[in-house]
Structure formats: structure tokens, C-alpha cells
Amino acid sequence: MSAAQQPDLAKSKIRVSTLERQFDEMYQPQPFLRRATSSMVQARYPVFAVFILVLIALCALFATQLAPKDPNRVEIFDTLKPPLSYNRDGELEYVLGTDSTGRDVFSRVIYGARISFFVGLAAVGLGGGTGTILGLTAGYLGGRVDDVIMRLADIQLAYPFILFAIMMLTILGEGVLNLVLVLGIGQWVTYARIARAETLVQREREYVESVRALGATEWRIMFRTILPNILTPLIVIASFNVAGVILSEASLSFLGLGVPESVPTWGAMLANSRNQLLSGSWWLAVFPGVAIMLTVVSLNVLGDWMRDFLDPRLRGSGGGL
Amino acid sequence: MHKYIIRRLLLTVVVILGVTLLTFLSIHLAGDPTFFYVSERASAEERQAARERLGFDRPLHIQYFDFLFNLARGDTGNSLAHRVPAFDVVMERMPATLELTIGGFLLSTIVAFPIGVLAATRRGTMTDGTLMLGAMLGQSMPSFWLGLMFILFFGVTLRWMPVSGHVAFLKPLFEGRVDEALTNLPGAIRYMLMPMVAVSVYSISRNSRLIRSAVLEVLRQDYVVTARAKGLNERTVMVRHAIRNALIPIVTVLALQFAFLLNGVIVVETVFSWPGVGRLVFDAVNQRDVPLVLTAVVLLSFLFVSTNLIADLLYGFLDPRIRLE
């Protein structure tokens, strides 16, 4: 308004500053979260995946509040009730039926989410952390250290994981921590190989050179300078990896390894359903399996989206490494 | 090529040593392994006697070399539950496991190939979308659950398929009874069908996704563009130029899937009461029959290591760039 009365020079100054602001607005990257959400909505499937995962995570967190019954409570008068069964008072009592000892399948499925989520996240955290540090060290230091770490990785890759897990758990005995430990050891190689490959590229870059010239210690270069720059592919792998670990956990529980009998897990529920299958108790085998599948498929869809969003170079690598 | 083969063989020896060392160390991990070999009610004297008999009182490295020599002679101690040499018990069950693994390998290769190529050529269409969605679902289902669903649907509800049982095919074949093997073949396939499909679905899904991206990668190459530009029809471009070159990464993938198959076979055998090593391991784990678990694990790893070796040699043969590296 007052701009009209001002001299030409000042006028043009205002114009330039407006342009600058517009330019800034155009080229300033949108906040990360907003970009992520819009990309997610655009891809559609990941939205469903996040919804399902949040639901299952809530089940895991609030199992005690959400489950209608104690998952281990045996009701000898209510064995093998089909889904949507009413009790003697005519109330809907067993939404997903009961098993051969009368335990509520719905409550057990809800509690099962706990083990799957905890083991999945903890094992990936353990394996991913160890693998990243070892890979980073191997790639950065090279030489003898690199040789030793990578030959170890070769040996482990040549040793089928399921056999390693069966043996270790037979020896160590059951327990959630043993399960996490064994599953974690099974994952480090993938991270180590990727971290090493990425470190080999990054350590030659100029920014690493300049940090070194400033007198940073090797330790600082490795963990403060290089590590943040190699994290993206590792995060992408981790999301697929959680899915893979949940499947492995289910297989091991199915074999009766890992978690004590008193802890409800989806895999162990499926193992128990085997004997009731021929008599037609389909609900025992269907629901825990659906729970596993929904969780794993959601994680895989999310992983696929994350890969495309964070690191399009990895596109087509097939996932589920 | 010789140098490549020698290097690969040496690596295999290192791997086998590593695997046996790890297996050997694992039984010492929980402390005194004598406890795995004697009854829980054994007295201290009995345990001491067993410790000396089994040689657990000697230094570790001597025990390890002993373990290696005995392994080479096929002696891994007696199974606690069967009371016969564990080696023989595992070898007895090996043919049934091989049937399922080889069957699963063939099935997953034959099915995944056309799916992957079709999805790649129809990239971005409904066909591609549907196939890849199916592959995503297939990769997310545990094989043993699929087995249970097959039993429920085809076995219990429709009554089309036997829910368990096994007719031997490889075993008579290995023992030189070819006639018997051939007569058994139709029955063997009938019993094998459901477990085989359950084992392969994961591999089929994974492979078709990888084959799709391998073909897509090749389709981007200049020589494919050239082939199209000089007016070749699409079929020739695909068969002569694209798929041939996509084969190299595909062979590696197919060979490496053995790990996933083995994973599936061990659990699926339990579902279908298949008389293989997986089912044996399952029972042995429940009976805490450590010598038997140990033997099965070592023998299955040898199987795995040798297929990897074959795959690597084949890979070097297919792609000259690899062996010159």
C-alpha cells in the first residue's frame, strides 16, 4: 500500500525480496513427515499396512486390557467350541472359539502378538546393531579385520539358519531371551555386508576427507561421520527383516523351540491345532495363521514402500533379503 | 577356470570346518555336555563314568579333532532315543527329505520362471499387479500354515488328498531297485503333492519377484534397444536377447533358494508326518536327543554346502566374468 509512494529503487528491492521468498518456499524441501505421508497415501497399500500394524501393536501393548479372558485359563466344560459360541447363559462368549483344553482362541491370538512383535523388533535390533558395527569396522579398517569378519559372514551364510537355530535352542533350552539371541545372531550378516559395502564407498568421499583433515579421531569418523550416511539402506532392510524374523519365530515355536509352553505364541497355537485338524476344528489353525500373515504382509508392504521412498536405488532387489 | 574351482573348493573346506566347529562348540556352550548323554537320575559316579567314556574329560581341541575324525567315518555316537548309531538313523531318513527338497526345487523353478517373465513383459498392467500381489502374499505365509490349510481344505473338507503318509521313491532307487521305484512313482507323487506345494510357495513368490526384476534390468540395456531398433519382433528380442542374459542372476537365485526350501521342508515334514530328517529333528528336539540333533544338523549342512558349491561352479561356467575376477 505504502509501497506505491516509495521510490523505484526501494520498490524493486521489495520485488526482489518477494522473489527470494518465493524461491525459498519452492525449493525448501517439505518437512520429511509430510513428504512421507503424501507418498504413502499416493501408494495406497502402505496406509492399510500401517493401520494393521498399529492395530496389532496395540494388541501387543494392551493385551491384558484387550483380551476378554486369561489366555491360559483352562475350561474343561468348554473345549473345542467353534467361533461365535454362546455360553450357558446365552451370551456371546468365545468370538474365535476355544482349543482342546477350553482356552479362549481370541485372547491367545491377542497375547500372541506380544511375542511376535517383541522378538521381531529385539532380534532385528540386536542383529542389525551388531551387523552394522561389524560391517562398518570391516569396511573402514579393511585388511586383516575385514578378512576375519567377512570370512565369518561367509561361514554363517553357508550354514542354514534354521539348523543353527534348532541346535542352539536345543542346547540353550527355552526362553524368550535365548530366542532373541539366536534370531539376532542369524541376522547380522545381511547388515554387515551392506554396511561394509556402503562404508567402502563413503570413506573415499571428500566430506570424510575434510573431517579427517580437521583432526577427528577414527572413532568419530566411523560413528559420527560415516554411520549416519550409510543408515538408509540398512533401515530399509530392517523393515523386511522384522517380517522375516517373525516368520522364523513362528517356525521355531511351531517346532516347540524357544518360548515356554505357558506363553501363547501364534506358532505354538498352530502346532497344537495339528491334532485337532482331522476332527474339523478349523478355527484353531485358521486364526493364528491369519494373524501371522497379516503382520508379515503389512511389514513387507511397508518395507517395499520405504525402499521406494528412501532409497529408489534398491528398487527391484526383491525384498525379504 | 581351474584357479576358480580350486579357490571355491578351498572355501568349501573352510566352511565345513567352520560349521563342524560351531556345531561342536555349541554342545559345550551350556557347560558340561555329559548331561545330555545320561539320564537325569544318574548318580555322580555314573556321570563321571559317562564323561570318561564319551571323552568329555579331555582338552577341547583334542575332542574337536576326534569329533572330526569320527564324523569322517560316519560315527557320531548313538542316538539316545533309538539306541543305534545316530548317523544311520539320519541317513535312513535322508531320501524322503531329498524327495521333498528336489520336488520343491523343480516345482518352484518351473512355476516361478513364466510368472516372472510374464510380469516383466507386462510391466505396470493388471497382470503384473495381480501376479506381484500374489507373490507378496505368498512370501508372507509360513509354509507350515499353508500345509495346515491344505490339509483342512483338500484333505478334510474335500477329501481329495491324503492328509499324511509317504510312498518311497528315492530310497528304492538309491538301493538299485529301479522297478520298485517306478511302480511307486504315481503313489509317491500323490502323497508328495501337498507338502511339496506348501514348501515351494515361498520360493515361487520370491523367485518370481527376482526373475521379474532381472528381466526388467536386462530390458533396459542398450543391446535390447538395438535389437528392437533393428526391427526384430518382440518374441525374438525377449527369447534371444533379454531372457538369455537375465539367466545369469537367475541361476544364482535359484541355487540359493535351497536355504529357504530346507527351512520349509523341516517344518512342513512335521505337518504332514513326512518320514524325513525334519520330522526326525522335531522328535529328537522334543526328546532332547542331542546326538541325533547334532548329526542331522551336520549332515543337512553338508547337503546345503555342496549344493552351494555346485551352484557357484555353475555360475562360474555360465558367466566368464566371475571366474576371471
XYZ file of C-alpha atoms in Angstrom:
646
model
C 0.000 0.000 0.000
C 2.653 2.482 1.020
C 4.932 0.822 -1.489
C 3.310 2.831 -4.314
C 4.663 6.110 -2.873
C 8.183 4.848 -2.445
C 10.955 5.494 -4.965
C 11.667 2.981 -7.725
C 14.791 1.580 -6.169
C 13.057 0.598 -2.938
C 10.186 -0.837 -4.976
C 12.462 -3.155 -6.874
C 14.065 -4.147 -3.596
C 10.697 -5.291 -2.306
C 10.151 -7.248 -5.504
C 13.461 -8.985 -5.176
C 12.848 -9.976 -1.586
C 9.412 -11.381 -2.542
C 11.012 -13.387 -5.286
C 13.608 -14.648 -2.858
C 10.923 -15.745 -0.501
C 9.013 -17.495 -3.249
C 12.172 -19.197 -4.395
C 12.881 -20.324 -0.864
C 9.391 -21.656 -0.489
C 9.618 -23.537 -3.766
C 12.961 -25.142 -3.120
C 12.866 -25.611 0.571
C 12.248 -29.322 0.976
C 8.926 -30.081 2.580
C 9.100 -31.467 6.080
C 10.084 -35.131 5.992
C 6.903 -36.328 7.654
C 4.643 -34.505 5.226
C 6.522 -35.928 2.246
C 6.368 -39.404 3.720
C 2.631 -39.217 4.399
C 1.767 -37.927 0.962
C 3.918 -40.575 -0.710
C 2.270 -43.200 1.459
C -1.244 -42.047 0.626
C -0.331 -41.991 -3.029
C 0.837 -45.608 -2.905
C -2.390 -46.630 -1.060
C -1.300 -50.102 0.189
C 1.153 -48.797 2.837
C -1.717 -46.937 4.519
C -3.525 -50.230 5.113
C -0.277 -51.792 6.235
C 0.339 -49.071 8.827
C -3.259 -49.348 10.011
C -2.952 -53.120 10.520
C 0.445 -52.823 12.198
C -0.789 -50.151 14.594
C -3.759 -52.368 15.442
C -1.531 -55.369 16.118
C 0.940 -53.252 18.071
C -1.924 -52.004 20.248
C -2.951 -55.627 20.819
C 0.591 -56.399 21.900
C 0.846 -53.377 24.208
C -2.581 -53.618 25.813
C -3.076 -57.393 25.681
C -4.014 -57.547 29.346
C -6.775 -54.948 28.886
C -7.991 -56.065 25.458
C -8.145 -59.833 25.892
C -11.539 -60.876 27.228
C -10.065 -63.827 29.131
C -6.880 -65.128 30.663
C -5.177 -66.795 27.687
C -4.077 -69.764 29.784
C -7.348 -70.327 31.629
C -8.497 -73.904 31.053
C -12.269 -74.533 30.848
C -12.793 -78.274 30.720
C -16.528 -77.876 30.009
C -15.911 -75.531 27.083
C -13.389 -77.463 24.952
C -13.313 -77.086 21.159
C -16.141 -74.545 20.985
C -16.466 -73.158 17.448
C -16.205 -69.382 16.848
C -19.154 -67.208 17.945
C -20.106 -69.665 20.659
C -22.594 -68.705 23.332
C -22.185 -69.752 26.928
C -24.858 -71.440 29.054
C -26.348 -68.055 29.904
C -26.902 -67.310 26.223
C -24.153 -64.651 25.991
C -21.598 -64.489 23.212
C -18.511 -65.747 24.976
C -15.969 -67.204 22.545
C -15.584 -64.971 19.487
C -12.927 -67.143 17.850
C -13.772 -70.396 19.649
C -11.752 -72.427 22.151
C -8.989 -75.022 21.859
C -8.827 -78.611 23.082
C -8.411 -77.521 26.704
C -11.038 -74.795 26.523
C -8.653 -71.849 26.291
C -10.036 -68.780 24.503
C -8.531 -68.525 20.994
C -9.267 -64.789 20.664
C -7.368 -63.945 23.854
C -4.492 -66.188 22.824
C -4.242 -64.554 19.400
C -4.095 -61.118 21.079
C -1.396 -62.263 23.503
C 0.476 -63.940 20.649
C 1.107 -60.502 19.128
C 3.354 -59.723 22.096
C 5.942 -62.383 21.432
C 5.939 -61.833 17.679
C 6.454 -58.100 17.985
C 8.920 -58.217 20.811
C 11.032 -60.981 19.318
C 10.862 -59.437 15.834
C 11.996 -55.995 16.977
C 14.519 -57.155 19.563
C 16.226 -59.683 17.279
C 16.443 -57.186 14.426
C 17.761 -54.557 16.829
C 20.402 -56.918 18.143
C 21.397 -58.400 14.781
C 21.121 -55.083 12.945
C 23.189 -53.236 15.541
C 25.930 -55.854 15.719
C 25.986 -56.338 11.960
C 26.183 -52.613 11.258
C 29.061 -52.069 13.674
C 30.974 -55.092 12.352
C 30.349 -54.123 8.721
C 31.338 -50.519 9.352
C 34.522 -51.624 11.097
C 35.379 -54.139 8.367
C 34.789 -51.614 5.614
C 36.590 -48.741 7.305
C 39.623 -50.536 8.688
C 39.990 -53.096 5.894
C 42.904 -55.534 5.954
C 43.027 -58.362 8.474
C 39.933 -57.197 10.395
C 37.913 -57.110 7.187
C 39.103 -60.609 6.216
C 38.190 -62.153 9.543
C 34.751 -60.550 9.763
C 33.824 -61.341 6.185
C 35.030 -64.983 6.334
C 32.874 -65.380 9.450
C 29.977 -63.985 7.445
C 30.690 -66.456 4.616
C 30.675 -69.369 7.026
C 27.430 -68.285 8.584
C 25.788 -67.791 5.203
C 26.755 -71.324 4.255
C 25.141 -72.671 7.406
C 21.366 -72.846 7.035
C 19.926 -70.616 9.744
C 17.104 -72.936 10.767
C 19.619 -75.693 11.577
C 21.756 -73.307 13.600
C 18.672 -72.140 15.487
C 17.407 -75.653 16.172
C 20.764 -76.708 17.531
C 21.355 -73.645 19.674
C 17.870 -73.695 21.166
C 18.063 -77.422 21.873
C 21.269 -76.808 23.786
C 20.396 -73.490 25.430
C 16.859 -74.522 26.282
C 13.721 -72.438 26.093
C 13.351 -68.780 26.971
C 12.432 -65.592 25.149
C 15.913 -64.122 25.557
C 17.562 -67.216 24.081
C 15.191 -66.925 21.146
C 16.081 -63.255 20.626
C 19.772 -64.050 20.909
C 19.650 -66.883 18.374
C 17.439 -64.989 15.918
C 19.649 -61.908 16.341
C 22.815 -63.858 15.561
C 21.035 -65.130 12.472
C 20.570 -61.603 11.090
C 23.899 -59.805 11.488
C 25.440 -60.972 8.205
C 22.996 -59.108 5.966
C 23.643 -55.832 7.780
C 27.387 -56.365 7.940
C 27.628 -56.937 4.194
C 25.561 -53.880 3.321
C 27.233 -51.639 5.912
C 30.654 -52.726 4.654
C 29.811 -52.086 1.007
C 28.385 -48.647 1.802
C 31.330 -47.738 4.036
C 33.780 -48.616 1.264
C 32.030 -46.031 -0.921
C 31.603 -43.337 1.727
C 35.098 -43.426 3.214
C 36.573 -42.177 -0.079
C 34.248 -39.169 -0.192
C 35.508 -35.628 0.302
C 33.464 -34.900 3.384
C 35.173 -37.760 5.200
C 38.488 -36.425 3.989
C 37.686 -32.958 5.328
C 36.611 -34.264 8.715
C 39.855 -36.184 8.903
C 41.805 -33.063 7.950
C 40.122 -31.278 10.854
C 41.730 -33.849 13.102
C 38.773 -36.052 14.000
C 39.593 -39.397 15.580
C 38.994 -42.625 13.654
C 36.249 -43.458 16.112
C 34.494 -40.163 15.432
C 34.846 -40.539 11.678
C 33.345 -44.012 11.765
C 30.394 -43.397 14.037
C 29.653 -39.686 13.670
C 30.575 -39.048 10.072
C 30.101 -42.254 8.093
C 27.409 -44.093 10.074
C 24.616 -41.523 9.509
C 25.324 -41.684 5.786
C 25.005 -45.436 5.430
C 21.861 -45.860 7.506
C 19.209 -45.576 4.777
C 19.656 -48.972 3.077
C 20.025 -50.590 6.494
C 16.698 -49.185 7.670
C 15.021 -50.480 4.514
C 16.456 -53.952 5.047
C 15.408 -53.870 8.692
C 11.724 -53.468 7.847
C 11.773 -56.598 5.666
C 13.882 -58.293 8.248
C 11.340 -57.868 11.039
C 8.877 -59.730 8.798
C 11.406 -62.493 8.185
C 12.232 -62.834 11.878
C 8.542 -63.058 12.794
C 8.192 -65.916 10.282
C 11.268 -67.651 11.732
C 9.966 -67.205 15.250
C 6.672 -68.792 14.192
C 8.538 -71.736 12.627
C 10.624 -72.274 15.755
C 7.612 -72.006 18.069
C 5.833 -74.438 15.776
C 8.703 -76.874 16.318
C 8.332 -76.373 20.055
C 11.584 -74.428 20.400
C 12.146 -71.123 22.065
C 9.281 -69.975 24.217
C 7.933 -71.869 27.263
C 4.608 -73.630 26.803
C 2.827 -71.154 29.100
C 3.460 -68.205 26.756
C 0.893 -68.083 23.948
C 2.522 -67.720 20.533
C 0.970 -67.942 17.094
C 3.394 -70.647 16.021
C 2.746 -72.842 19.046
C -1.012 -72.397 18.604
C -0.669 -73.711 15.062
C 1.390 -76.655 16.312
C -1.391 -77.550 18.763
C -4.030 -77.217 16.066
C -2.454 -80.036 14.072
C -4.046 -82.762 16.210
C -7.499 -81.199 16.099
C -7.499 -80.641 12.352
C -8.880 -84.002 11.311
C -11.855 -83.614 13.619
C -12.696 -80.399 11.773
C -11.715 -77.757 14.342
C -10.657 -75.378 11.595
C -10.628 -72.227 13.742
C -7.591 -73.383 15.681
C -5.488 -73.449 12.518
C -7.013 -70.513 10.658
C -6.873 -67.540 13.070
C -3.266 -67.666 14.340
C -2.125 -68.164 10.740
C -4.144 -65.181 9.550
C -2.575 -63.126 12.341
C 0.931 -64.113 11.198
C 0.115 -63.431 7.576
C -1.442 -60.009 8.223
C 1.557 -58.929 10.280
C 4.148 -60.177 7.824
C 2.385 -58.927 4.708
C 1.955 -55.482 6.285
C 5.642 -55.310 7.166
C 6.591 -56.383 3.647
C 4.299 -53.795 2.040
C 5.702 -51.132 4.346
C 9.249 -52.255 3.528
C 8.541 -52.061 -0.194
C 7.216 -48.550 0.174
C 10.082 -47.466 2.411
C 12.589 -48.746 -0.107
C 10.993 -46.771 -2.926
C 10.644 -43.688 -0.771
C 14.012 -43.642 0.982
C 16.295 -45.305 -1.479
C 14.995 -45.836 -5.000
C 18.348 -47.362 -5.990
C 17.344 -50.534 -4.165
C 14.143 -50.912 -6.179
C 13.745 -54.384 -7.620
C 16.056 -56.056 -5.161
C 13.112 -58.241 -4.275
C 12.981 -57.501 -0.574
C 12.917 -60.030 2.194
C 16.662 -60.466 1.982
C 38.728 -71.764 -14.581
C 40.984 -74.190 -12.647
C 42.035 -71.447 -10.313
C 38.388 -70.527 -9.720
C 37.424 -74.129 -8.956
C 40.351 -74.576 -6.572
C 39.516 -71.366 -4.744
C 35.889 -72.388 -4.388
C 36.862 -75.854 -3.121
C 39.172 -74.329 -0.531
C 36.421 -72.006 0.645
C 34.113 -75.022 0.958
C 36.654 -76.789 3.162
C 36.898 -73.692 5.374
C 33.115 -73.510 5.583
C 32.801 -77.189 6.504
C 35.422 -76.771 9.205
C 33.564 -73.696 10.457
C 30.227 -75.471 10.511
C 31.587 -78.504 12.366
C 33.482 -76.288 14.819
C 30.374 -74.254 15.551
C 28.294 -77.392 15.982
C 30.931 -78.920 18.193
C 31.266 -75.806 20.337
C 27.525 -75.390 20.707
C 27.158 -78.567 22.748
C 29.808 -77.258 25.147
C 28.057 -73.918 25.387
C 25.711 -74.900 28.166
C 28.529 -76.260 30.326
C 29.196 -79.954 30.737
C 27.698 -81.805 27.757
C 27.688 -85.088 29.687
C 24.248 -84.126 30.994
C 22.803 -84.530 27.514
C 24.011 -88.101 27.348
C 22.960 -89.520 30.691
C 19.628 -89.934 32.414
C 18.533 -87.114 34.727
C 18.591 -89.540 37.632
C 22.167 -90.672 37.011
C 24.416 -90.540 40.063
C 27.655 -88.545 40.170
C 29.680 -91.749 39.609
C 27.586 -92.713 36.604
C 28.020 -89.238 35.160
C 31.763 -89.391 35.705
C 31.884 -92.787 34.003
C 29.885 -91.441 31.047
C 32.143 -88.381 30.877
C 35.207 -90.591 30.575
C 33.534 -92.979 28.143
C 32.435 -90.097 25.890
C 35.804 -88.373 26.232
C 34.429 -85.089 27.594
C 37.219 -85.011 30.187
C 39.864 -84.359 27.545
C 41.056 -80.933 26.280
C 38.621 -79.255 23.875
C 40.837 -79.190 20.776
C 41.550 -82.905 21.077
C 37.844 -83.544 21.415
C 37.219 -81.472 18.288
C 39.742 -83.392 16.169
C 38.270 -86.603 17.479
C 34.824 -85.359 16.550
C 36.046 -84.586 13.002
C 37.716 -87.984 12.506
C 34.693 -89.821 13.812
C 32.429 -87.755 11.609
C 34.518 -88.681 8.567
C 33.992 -92.345 9.458
C 30.258 -91.805 9.902
C 30.418 -92.237 13.658
C 28.642 -89.531 15.644
C 27.645 -91.602 18.618
C 24.425 -93.390 19.381
C 21.046 -91.759 19.319
C 19.704 -91.636 22.868
C 16.138 -92.432 21.860
C 16.804 -95.016 19.135
C 19.845 -96.631 20.787
C 21.527 -97.159 17.410
C 24.171 -95.033 15.630
C 22.695 -91.576 15.014
C 24.410 -91.401 11.622
C 22.452 -94.416 10.352
C 19.157 -93.072 11.702
C 19.638 -89.778 9.829
C 20.801 -91.422 6.584
C 17.789 -93.737 6.697
C 15.510 -90.671 6.634
C 17.540 -88.628 4.135
C 15.922 -89.927 0.893
C 12.441 -88.754 1.954
C 13.811 -85.273 2.706
C 15.612 -85.190 -0.634
C 12.384 -86.124 -2.433
C 10.602 -83.149 -0.914
C 13.520 -80.760 -1.450
C 14.167 -81.745 -5.062
C 10.433 -81.778 -5.796
C 10.067 -78.333 -4.255
C 13.081 -77.059 -6.194
C 11.714 -78.294 -9.539
C 8.223 -77.010 -8.840
C 9.344 -73.567 -7.719
C 11.685 -73.174 -10.689
C 9.161 -74.328 -13.280
C 6.368 -72.141 -11.910
C 8.355 -69.028 -10.989
C 10.024 -68.632 -14.359
C 6.931 -67.973 -16.516
C 5.385 -65.813 -13.770
C 8.473 -63.600 -13.523
C 8.895 -63.220 -17.285
C 5.185 -62.558 -17.840
C 5.098 -59.905 -15.101
C 8.212 -58.221 -16.527
C 6.877 -58.103 -20.087
C 3.504 -56.795 -18.882
C 5.072 -54.308 -16.503
C 2.609 -51.873 -14.953
C -0.503 -53.705 -16.200
C -3.213 -55.518 -14.260
C -1.483 -58.865 -14.930
C 1.763 -57.594 -13.415
C -0.056 -56.093 -10.450
C -2.049 -59.244 -9.705
C 0.935 -61.562 -10.049
C 3.130 -59.424 -7.818
C 0.393 -59.034 -5.213
C 0.091 -62.818 -5.196
C 3.854 -63.097 -4.813
C 3.771 -60.655 -1.903
C 1.111 -62.746 -0.158
C 2.981 -65.968 -0.915
C 6.100 -64.535 0.679
C 4.189 -63.645 3.812
C 2.665 -67.024 4.645
C 4.520 -69.510 6.799
C 4.880 -72.741 4.839
C 3.643 -74.871 7.707
C 0.448 -72.840 7.940
C -0.104 -73.326 4.222
C 0.362 -77.057 4.818
C -2.266 -76.992 7.581
C -4.661 -75.108 5.292
C -4.123 -77.659 2.509
C -4.875 -80.493 4.935
C -8.000 -78.702 6.107
C -9.279 -77.867 2.634
C -8.158 -80.644 0.285
C -7.832 -83.366 2.888
C -10.556 -82.890 5.483
C -13.236 -80.860 3.684
C -12.990 -82.031 0.071
C -11.341 -85.394 0.805
C -9.313 -85.192 -2.424
C -5.887 -85.733 -0.970
C -4.316 -87.965 1.676
C -3.504 -85.849 4.750
C -0.348 -87.764 5.612
C 1.685 -90.754 4.543
C 4.542 -91.415 2.198
C 5.420 -93.807 -0.613
C 9.168 -94.189 -1.064
C 10.646 -93.360 -4.443
C 14.266 -92.294 -3.977
C 15.078 -94.939 -1.404
C 14.445 -97.968 -3.661
C 16.126 -96.017 -6.464
C 19.274 -95.464 -4.376
C 19.270 -99.130 -3.424
C 19.166 -100.148 -7.091
C 15.585 -101.365 -7.160
C 14.557 -99.324 -10.212
C 11.407 -101.352 -10.943
C 10.061 -100.830 -7.464
C 10.842 -97.120 -7.641
C 8.939 -96.753 -10.908
C 5.903 -98.672 -9.633
C 5.925 -96.440 -6.561
C 6.164 -93.221 -8.556
C 2.421 -92.417 -9.018
C 1.717 -93.077 -5.338
C 4.796 -91.122 -4.314
C 3.657 -88.084 -6.291
C 0.147 -88.303 -4.856
C 1.418 -88.188 -1.286
C 4.061 -85.612 -2.099
C 1.853 -83.076 -3.845
C 0.519 -81.127 -0.843
C 3.757 -80.939 1.168
C 5.682 -80.084 -1.999
C 3.398 -77.170 -2.870
C 3.436 -75.936 0.748
C 7.238 -75.981 0.722
C 7.556 -74.200 -2.615
C 5.078 -71.318 -2.330
C 7.607 -69.086 -0.561
C 10.283 -69.879 -3.150
C 7.891 -69.432 -6.051
C 6.912 -65.987 -4.765
C 10.431 -64.880 -4.038
C 11.841 -66.246 -7.280
C 9.172 -64.759 -9.497
C 9.801 -61.314 -7.996
C 13.539 -61.663 -8.520
C 13.150 -63.070 -12.034
C 10.858 -60.159 -12.870
C 13.440 -57.605 -11.775
C 16.280 -59.476 -13.503
C 14.362 -59.403 -16.804
C 13.404 -55.740 -16.311
C 17.034 -54.877 -15.671
C 18.101 -56.548 -18.912
C 15.271 -54.935 -20.885
C 16.782 -51.539 -20.029
C 20.125 -52.442 -21.616
C 21.320 -50.853 -24.861
C 21.533 -54.121 -26.743
C 17.818 -54.732 -26.213
C 17.064 -51.261 -27.525
C 19.302 -52.006 -30.530
C 17.582 -55.337 -31.136
C 14.209 -53.594 -31.132
C 15.503 -50.751 -33.309
C 16.696 -53.083 -35.997
C 13.164 -54.376 -36.275
C 13.258 -57.769 -34.576
C 9.901 -58.936 -33.340
C 9.197 -58.800 -29.616
C 9.393 -62.575 -29.227
C 12.903 -62.773 -30.628
C 14.001 -59.806 -28.543
C 12.706 -61.487 -25.396
C 13.949 -65.000 -26.061
C 17.251 -64.366 -27.812
C 18.377 -61.157 -26.173
C 16.628 -60.491 -22.899
C 15.952 -63.809 -21.173
C 19.288 -65.329 -22.142
C 21.152 -62.552 -20.409
C 18.787 -62.448 -17.470
C 19.579 -66.130 -16.849
C 22.866 -65.389 -15.099
C 21.467 -63.682 -11.997
C 18.500 -66.056 -12.075
C 20.676 -69.184 -11.775
C 22.298 -67.791 -8.626
C 18.936 -67.024 -7.122
C 17.592 -70.475 -7.941
C 20.598 -72.133 -6.365
C 20.471 -70.008 -3.243
C 16.794 -70.767 -2.655
C 17.884 -74.113 -1.292
C 18.173 -72.453 2.101
C 14.534 -71.387 2.032
C 13.426 -74.775 0.783
C 15.293 -76.507 3.571
C 13.693 -74.124 6.035
C 10.270 -75.076 4.732
C 10.994 -78.788 4.428
C 11.950 -79.157 8.090
C 8.705 -77.684 9.406
C 6.404 -78.962 6.662
C 7.590 -82.532 7.240
C 6.268 -82.180 10.773
C 2.868 -81.034 9.494
C 2.448 -83.967 7.106
C 4.179 -86.594 9.291
C 6.647 -86.981 6.426
C 9.268 -89.571 7.423
C 12.238 -87.309 6.669
C 15.075 -85.705 8.598
C 12.954 -82.674 9.539
C 10.378 -84.797 11.317
C 13.248 -86.717 12.919
C 14.801 -83.485 14.211
C 11.434 -82.384 15.571
C 11.077 -85.612 17.552
C 14.731 -85.518 18.615
C 14.335 -81.951 19.909
C 11.325 -82.943 21.974
C 13.201 -85.923 23.404
C 16.354 -83.814 23.959
C 18.239 -86.388 21.865
C 21.277 -84.145 21.384
C 23.499 -86.585 19.422
C 20.721 -87.102 16.908
C 20.017 -83.367 16.503
C 23.743 -82.766 16.104
C 24.136 -85.427 13.420
C 21.095 -84.264 11.492
C 22.264 -80.654 11.600
C 25.769 -81.511 10.397
C 24.561 -83.779 7.585
C 21.952 -81.300 6.366
C 24.572 -78.542 6.361
C 26.854 -80.715 4.241
C 23.999 -81.135 1.793
C 23.488 -77.386 1.788
C 27.179 -76.573 1.399
C 27.539 -78.966 -1.539
C 24.552 -77.503 -3.401
C 26.053 -74.060 -2.891
C 29.335 -75.312 -4.307
C 27.612 -76.766 -7.364
C 25.730 -73.512 -7.884
C 28.924 -71.455 -7.654
C 30.740 -73.686 -10.130
C 27.779 -73.500 -12.500
C 27.740 -69.744 -12.096
C 31.431 -69.509 -12.989
C 30.774 -71.692 -16.006
C 27.865 -69.510 -17.186
C 29.489 -66.143 -16.625
C 33.166 -65.900 -17.595
C 33.486 -62.568 -15.795
C 33.069 -64.299 -12.441
C 35.898 -66.796 -12.788
C 38.334 -64.168 -14.053
C 37.752 -61.925 -11.070
